[in-house]
């Protein structure tokens, strides 16, 4: 939604291909004028790309920030899933877990989620080329009630400086079909920001009186931070933030993540504090800034599109590179200059 008037299906396919393979793009046009209504539908080959695409909301395409929402078909699937939950369906339940730091492992996820109940399987999606995590995966609980409790408490839970996204996955009853559908509305929920102390209290109180023990893998993922004044539950005190530990393991990866400050790797990025619109008086000052950015980006892979927002109080410049690798290299070179 909210697309630029001159945008083409090819532009959208290129933009969304950063989060998954696109099967089809359909632009909605006015029946009489044949002009775009600023709305399009994008279909992905892999349904797991949907929540990643929703995460692109606010990114600029041809200078216009877009709005990405689940289609009515996705919402209908979500409604069907909700009805099944209301019926009190028992048995295993599968959860989607996203927005993960790339250094998080399956053992770490098990350590964080296992206190809520027995886990049947954990599948962390890996990049076949780099061998690194894609930042999302799926966890199957033996008991649906345990899965619901984990979803309620861990959706929005900050891990390694990133709020986790935890949501339902509804599966077809046909046993021969392995495809599943993500409840995108659930994925859009954001957890309440309790702060570090609040999160400690939440997790400790959740474990209080249950006899649950934090598994060793959780100790690797969650650093100890002294004791809390919870008496019997003081043994459950731990820190949620993994930044220090992760930087010790792979300093280069942590620095890249801190520099990009984006939950998703895309071809697009924003530069701030590039100028002060109140003091720029020379004719063509915006063109000079644009040329400077292009010159620097050309050293790292080039530029497809650049826009200098002359009215931005923050001095913003928006850039789109031909590849994610080029964008990351340009960000690392320009950050802090």
Short mmCIF file of C-alpha atoms in Angstrom, two decimals:
data_model
loop_
_atom_site.label_atom_id
_atom_site.label_comp_id
_atom_site.label_asym_id
_atom_site.label_seq_id
_atom_site.Cartn_x
_atom_site.Cartn_y
_atom_site.Cartn_z
CA UNK A 1 0.00 0.00 0.00
CA UNK A 2 0.91 3.68 -0.37
CA UNK A 3 3.00 3.10 -3.49
CA UNK A 4 4.63 5.74 -5.68
CA UNK A 5 2.58 6.61 -8.76
CA UNK A 6 5.40 5.65 -11.15
CA UNK A 7 6.26 2.33 -9.52
CA UNK A 8 6.34 -0.78 -11.71
CA UNK A 9 5.83 -4.47 -10.86
CA UNK A 10 9.53 -5.02 -11.58
CA UNK A 11 10.43 -2.46 -8.89
CA UNK A 12 8.33 -4.30 -6.30
CA UNK A 13 9.69 -7.70 -7.30
CA UNK A 14 13.24 -6.42 -6.92
CA UNK A 15 12.46 -4.80 -3.56
CA UNK A 16 10.74 -7.82 -1.98
CA UNK A 17 13.19 -10.35 -3.40
CA UNK A 18 15.53 -9.30 -0.58
CA UNK A 19 13.40 -11.35 1.86
CA UNK A 20 12.32 -14.23 -0.38
CA UNK A 21 11.65 -15.44 -3.91
CA UNK A 22 8.67 -13.62 -5.44
CA UNK A 23 6.18 -15.67 -7.47
CA UNK A 24 3.90 -12.89 -8.72
CA UNK A 25 3.24 -9.13 -8.43
CA UNK A 26 -0.13 -7.62 -9.32
CA UNK A 27 -0.71 -3.87 -9.46
CA UNK A 28 -4.22 -2.52 -8.79
CA UNK A 29 -5.27 0.13 -11.33
CA UNK A 30 -8.29 2.38 -11.76
CA UNK A 31 -10.79 0.82 -14.17
CA UNK A 32 -11.32 4.05 -16.12
CA UNK A 33 -8.03 5.95 -16.01
CA UNK A 34 -5.82 2.83 -15.79
CA UNK A 35 -3.69 4.73 -13.28
CA UNK A 36 -2.27 2.91 -10.28
CA UNK A 37 -4.29 3.09 -7.06
CA UNK A 38 -1.10 2.79 -5.04
CA UNK A 39 -1.90 -0.81 -4.07
CA UNK A 40 -0.31 -4.09 -5.13
CA UNK A 41 -0.37 -7.76 -4.14
CA UNK A 42 2.88 -9.70 -3.84
CA UNK A 43 2.91 -13.51 -3.72
CA UNK A 44 5.96 -15.33 -2.37
CA UNK A 45 7.10 -18.83 -3.26
CA UNK A 46 7.80 -19.56 0.42
CA UNK A 47 5.14 -18.53 2.95
CA UNK A 48 7.84 -17.98 5.57
CA UNK A 49 8.84 -14.85 3.62
CA UNK A 50 5.56 -13.15 4.58
CA UNK A 51 6.51 -11.99 8.10
CA UNK A 52 9.88 -10.83 6.78
CA UNK A 53 8.12 -8.77 4.11
CA UNK A 54 5.85 -7.21 6.74
CA UNK A 55 9.00 -6.13 8.53
CA UNK A 56 9.84 -3.93 5.51
CA UNK A 57 7.01 -1.52 6.38
CA UNK A 58 8.33 2.03 6.38
CA UNK A 59 11.11 1.34 3.88
CA UNK A 60 11.11 3.81 0.97
CA UNK A 61 10.52 2.63 -2.59
CA UNK A 62 11.08 5.35 -5.19
CA UNK A 63 11.12 7.85 -2.35
CA UNK A 64 7.79 6.81 -0.79
CA UNK A 65 7.58 4.82 2.50
CA UNK A 66 5.46 1.75 1.84
CA UNK A 67 2.98 -0.06 4.08
CA UNK A 68 3.09 -3.88 4.01
CA UNK A 69 0.15 -5.84 5.39
CA UNK A 70 -1.08 -9.41 5.23
CA UNK A 71 -3.66 -9.99 2.51
CA UNK A 72 -7.22 -11.03 3.33
CA UNK A 73 -6.30 -14.61 2.50
CA UNK A 74 -3.63 -14.58 5.20
CA UNK A 75 -6.08 -13.03 7.67
CA UNK A 76 -8.66 -15.73 6.87
CA UNK A 77 -6.08 -18.38 7.68
CA UNK A 78 -5.32 -16.57 10.92
CA UNK A 79 -9.04 -16.51 11.80
CA UNK A 80 -9.30 -20.24 11.16
CA UNK A 81 -6.31 -20.79 13.41
CA UNK A 82 -7.92 -18.69 16.15
CA UNK A 83 -11.12 -20.76 15.96
CA UNK A 84 -9.11 -23.93 16.40
CA UNK A 85 -7.44 -22.47 19.47
CA UNK A 86 -10.79 -21.48 20.98
CA UNK A 87 -11.99 -25.05 20.63
CA UNK A 88 -9.23 -26.04 23.02
CA UNK A 89 -7.37 -28.23 20.57
CA UNK A 90 -4.81 -30.32 22.43
CA UNK A 91 -1.59 -31.86 21.26
CA UNK A 92 1.53 -30.37 19.66
CA UNK A 93 1.69 -26.76 18.53
CA UNK A 94 4.23 -25.14 16.25
CA UNK A 95 5.50 -21.58 16.78
CA UNK A 96 7.33 -19.20 14.48
CA UNK A 97 10.31 -17.41 16.06
CA UNK A 98 11.84 -14.50 14.16
CA UNK A 99 13.98 -11.36 14.39
CA UNK A 100 16.80 -13.43 15.91
CA UNK A 101 20.45 -12.42 16.09
CA UNK A 102 22.37 -14.42 13.51
CA UNK A 103 24.62 -15.96 16.19
CA UNK A 104 21.70 -17.51 18.10
CA UNK A 105 21.82 -21.32 17.88
CA UNK A 106 19.19 -24.05 18.21
CA UNK A 107 20.63 -25.01 21.60
CA UNK A 108 20.22 -21.44 22.80
CA UNK A 109 16.61 -21.37 21.62
CA UNK A 110 15.96 -24.66 23.37
CA UNK A 111 17.39 -23.24 26.58
CA UNK A 112 15.08 -20.22 26.39
CA UNK A 113 11.86 -22.00 25.36
CA UNK A 114 12.19 -25.36 27.15
CA UNK A 115 11.28 -23.98 30.61
CA UNK A 116 7.74 -23.51 29.27
CA UNK A 117 7.29 -27.19 28.38
CA UNK A 118 8.65 -30.19 26.48
CA UNK A 119 9.86 -29.37 22.98
CA UNK A 120 9.49 -31.90 20.16
CA UNK A 121 11.65 -30.14 17.60
CA UNK A 122 13.52 -26.93 16.82
CA UNK A 123 14.30 -25.91 13.25
CA UNK A 124 16.51 -22.86 12.75
CA UNK A 125 16.50 -21.82 9.09
CA UNK A 126 20.02 -21.61 7.64
CA UNK A 127 21.37 -19.92 4.52
CA UNK A 128 22.54 -22.64 2.15
CA UNK A 129 25.32 -20.46 0.74
CA UNK A 130 26.82 -18.90 3.88
CA UNK A 131 25.83 -21.57 6.39
CA UNK A 132 24.63 -18.83 8.76
CA UNK A 133 21.25 -18.48 10.40
CA UNK A 134 18.59 -16.55 8.49
CA UNK A 135 17.35 -15.09 11.76
CA UNK A 136 14.17 -17.14 12.12
CA UNK A 137 12.98 -20.67 12.78
CA UNK A 138 10.21 -22.93 14.09
CA UNK A 139 9.68 -24.58 17.48
CA UNK A 140 7.19 -27.40 18.11
CA UNK A 141 5.88 -27.94 21.66
CA UNK A 142 4.37 -31.26 22.72
CA UNK A 143 1.58 -29.42 24.57
CA UNK A 144 -0.31 -26.53 22.96
CA UNK A 145 -0.85 -24.89 26.35
CA UNK A 146 2.90 -24.70 26.87
CA UNK A 147 3.28 -23.18 23.41
CA UNK A 148 0.63 -20.55 24.17
CA UNK A 149 2.36 -19.61 27.41
CA UNK A 150 5.70 -19.30 25.61
CA UNK A 151 4.11 -17.12 22.94
CA UNK A 152 2.45 -14.83 25.47
CA UNK A 153 5.62 -14.31 27.50
CA UNK A 154 8.34 -14.32 24.84
CA UNK A 155 6.78 -12.37 21.96
CA UNK A 156 8.65 -9.06 22.06
CA UNK A 157 11.19 -10.48 24.53
CA UNK A 158 14.55 -8.76 23.88
CA UNK A 159 17.33 -11.18 23.01
CA UNK A 160 20.78 -9.95 21.99
CA UNK A 161 19.42 -6.44 21.57
CA UNK A 162 16.52 -7.56 19.34
CA UNK A 163 12.89 -8.10 20.36
CA UNK A 164 11.94 -11.64 19.33
CA UNK A 165 8.86 -12.15 17.19
CA UNK A 166 6.93 -15.24 18.28
CA UNK A 167 3.71 -16.25 16.54
CA UNK A 168 1.45 -19.16 15.65
CA UNK A 169 1.93 -21.40 12.64
CA UNK A 170 -1.25 -23.10 11.44
CA UNK A 171 -0.79 -26.37 9.60
CA UNK A 172 -3.07 -28.11 7.08
CA UNK A 173 -4.79 -31.21 8.43
CA UNK A 174 -3.70 -33.12 5.31
CA UNK A 175 -0.79 -35.15 6.64
CA UNK A 176 0.73 -35.38 3.17
CA UNK A 177 1.10 -31.61 2.99
CA UNK A 178 4.10 -30.13 4.71
CA UNK A 179 3.18 -26.52 3.93
CA UNK A 180 2.17 -24.19 6.73
CA UNK A 181 0.83 -20.67 7.08
CA UNK A 182 2.14 -17.96 9.37
CA UNK A 183 -0.33 -15.95 11.40
CA UNK A 184 0.95 -12.58 10.23
CA UNK A 185 -1.36 -10.58 12.48
CA UNK A 186 0.12 -12.40 15.46
CA UNK A 187 3.63 -11.66 14.21
CA UNK A 188 2.83 -7.96 14.08
CA UNK A 189 2.17 -7.83 17.82
CA UNK A 190 4.87 -6.08 19.80
CA UNK A 191 5.78 -6.98 23.34
CA UNK A 192 5.63 -4.36 26.09
CA UNK A 193 9.01 -2.78 26.79
CA UNK A 194 9.56 -3.65 30.44
CA UNK A 195 13.22 -2.70 30.57
CA UNK A 196 15.96 -5.05 31.73
CA UNK A 197 14.77 -5.23 35.35
CA UNK A 198 11.17 -5.80 34.33
CA UNK A 199 12.10 -8.63 32.03
CA UNK A 200 14.13 -10.27 34.79
CA UNK A 201 11.16 -10.08 37.13
CA UNK A 202 8.81 -11.42 34.49
CA UNK A 203 10.88 -14.50 33.73
CA UNK A 204 11.65 -15.17 37.39
CA UNK A 205 8.02 -14.94 38.45
CA UNK A 206 6.98 -17.13 35.55
CA UNK A 207 9.27 -19.87 36.86
CA UNK A 208 8.32 -19.36 40.51
CA UNK A 209 6.69 -22.38 42.10
CA UNK A 210 6.94 -24.53 38.97
CA UNK A 211 10.18 -26.30 39.89
CA UNK A 212 11.60 -25.40 36.48
CA UNK A 213 15.35 -25.27 36.10
CA UNK A 214 17.16 -23.16 33.53
CA UNK A 215 18.96 -25.57 31.13
CA UNK A 216 22.74 -25.24 30.60
CA UNK A 217 22.18 -24.01 27.05
CA UNK A 218 20.21 -21.09 28.42
CA UNK A 219 23.19 -20.17 30.55
CA UNK A 220 25.16 -19.75 27.34
CA UNK A 221 22.50 -17.53 25.81
CA UNK A 222 21.58 -15.49 28.88
CA UNK A 223 24.35 -14.01 31.01
CA UNK A 224 24.15 -14.03 34.75
CA UNK A 225 23.73 -10.61 36.39
CA UNK A 226 23.96 -11.19 40.13
CA UNK A 227 20.96 -12.05 42.29
CA UNK A 228 17.50 -10.50 42.44
CA UNK A 229 15.62 -9.77 45.61
CA UNK A 230 13.04 -12.44 44.89
CA UNK A 231 13.95 -14.83 47.71
CA UNK A 232 13.07 -18.30 46.51
CA UNK A 233 13.20 -17.29 42.86
CA UNK A 234 16.60 -15.55 43.00
CA UNK A 235 18.15 -18.57 41.31
CA UNK A 236 16.29 -17.65 38.15
CA UNK A 237 17.82 -14.19 37.79
CA UNK A 238 19.62 -13.65 34.52
CA UNK A 239 20.28 -10.94 31.96
CA UNK A 240 18.49 -10.91 28.65
CA UNK A 241 20.97 -8.86 26.64
CA UNK A 242 23.54 -10.98 24.79
CA UNK A 243 25.48 -8.19 23.10
CA UNK A 244 28.65 -8.51 25.20
CA UNK A 245 28.86 -12.28 24.92
CA UNK A 246 28.12 -12.30 21.22
CA UNK A 247 30.74 -9.65 20.54
CA UNK A 248 33.31 -11.86 22.26
CA UNK A 249 32.36 -14.75 19.98
CA UNK A 250 32.23 -12.86 16.69
CA UNK A 251 33.21 -9.24 17.11
CA UNK A 252 32.98 -8.48 13.42
CA UNK A 253 29.38 -9.72 13.16
CA UNK A 254 28.29 -7.74 16.19
CA UNK A 255 29.87 -4.56 14.84
CA UNK A 256 28.14 -5.01 11.51
CA UNK A 257 24.79 -5.49 13.24
CA UNK A 258 25.30 -2.43 15.42
CA UNK A 259 26.29 -0.35 12.42
CA UNK A 260 23.32 -1.32 10.27
CA UNK A 261 20.81 -1.06 13.15
CA UNK A 262 18.26 -2.82 10.94
CA UNK A 263 16.34 -5.95 11.90
CA UNK A 264 16.35 -7.06 8.28
CA UNK A 265 19.15 -7.05 5.72
CA UNK A 266 17.97 -5.21 2.59
CA UNK A 267 19.42 -3.30 -0.33
CA UNK A 268 18.11 -0.04 1.18
CA UNK A 269 19.49 2.09 3.97
CA UNK A 270 19.12 5.58 5.43
CA UNK A 271 21.85 8.10 6.19
CA UNK A 272 21.15 10.78 8.82
CA UNK A 273 22.83 14.04 9.85
CA UNK A 274 24.07 14.56 6.30
CA UNK A 275 23.03 18.23 6.27
CA UNK A 276 21.12 20.97 8.10
CA UNK A 277 18.31 22.34 5.87
CA UNK A 278 18.25 25.58 7.86
CA UNK A 279 21.86 26.44 7.05
CA UNK A 280 22.16 25.14 3.48
CA UNK A 281 21.85 28.15 1.19
CA UNK A 282 24.00 27.40 -1.86
CA UNK A 283 22.21 26.52 -5.07
CA UNK A 284 22.44 22.80 -5.80
CA UNK A 285 23.67 21.82 -2.33
CA UNK A 286 21.49 18.72 -2.40
CA UNK A 287 23.05 17.63 -5.69
CA UNK A 288 26.51 17.97 -4.16
CA UNK A 289 25.53 15.74 -1.22
CA UNK A 290 23.97 13.25 -3.62
CA UNK A 291 27.14 13.10 -5.72
CA UNK A 292 29.30 12.61 -2.62
CA UNK A 293 27.20 9.65 -1.46
CA UNK A 294 27.17 8.12 -4.94
CA UNK A 295 30.96 8.45 -5.17
CA UNK A 296 31.42 6.63 -1.87
CA UNK A 297 28.86 3.91 -2.66
CA UNK A 298 30.45 3.27 -6.05
CA UNK A 299 33.52 2.07 -4.16
CA UNK A 300 31.43 -0.72 -2.62
CA UNK A 301 29.13 -1.90 -5.41
CA UNK A 302 27.23 1.09 -6.77
CA UNK A 303 23.82 2.72 -6.36
CA UNK A 304 20.44 2.01 -7.98
CA UNK A 305 18.53 4.92 -6.45
CA UNK A 306 19.27 7.82 -4.11
CA UNK A 307 17.00 10.47 -2.64
CA UNK A 308 18.03 13.54 -0.62
CA UNK A 309 15.12 14.66 1.57
CA UNK A 310 15.82 18.40 1.51
CA UNK A 311 13.05 19.11 4.04
CA UNK A 312 14.22 16.55 6.58
CA UNK A 313 15.19 18.08 9.92
CA UNK A 314 17.42 15.04 10.53
CA UNK A 315 19.30 15.50 7.25
CA UNK A 316 18.18 12.17 5.81
CA UNK A 317 19.42 10.60 2.59
CA UNK A 318 17.88 7.34 1.31
CA UNK A 319 19.96 4.92 -0.75
CA UNK A 320 19.24 1.69 -2.60
CA UNK A 321 22.17 -0.48 -3.70
CA UNK A 322 22.18 -3.28 -6.31
CA UNK A 323 22.71 -5.96 -3.65
CA UNK A 324 22.51 -6.54 0.10
CA UNK A 325 26.27 -7.07 0.25
CA UNK A 326 26.88 -3.70 -1.42
CA UNK A 327 24.48 -1.97 0.97
CA UNK A 328 26.18 -3.47 4.04
CA UNK A 329 29.62 -2.49 2.75
CA UNK A 330 28.45 1.07 2.05
CA UNK A 331 26.83 1.39 5.49
CA UNK A 332 29.98 0.19 7.22
CA UNK A 333 32.04 2.71 5.25
CA UNK A 334 29.70 5.66 5.81
CA UNK A 335 28.62 5.03 9.40
CA UNK A 336 30.07 7.55 11.84
CA UNK A 337 31.67 9.78 9.19
#
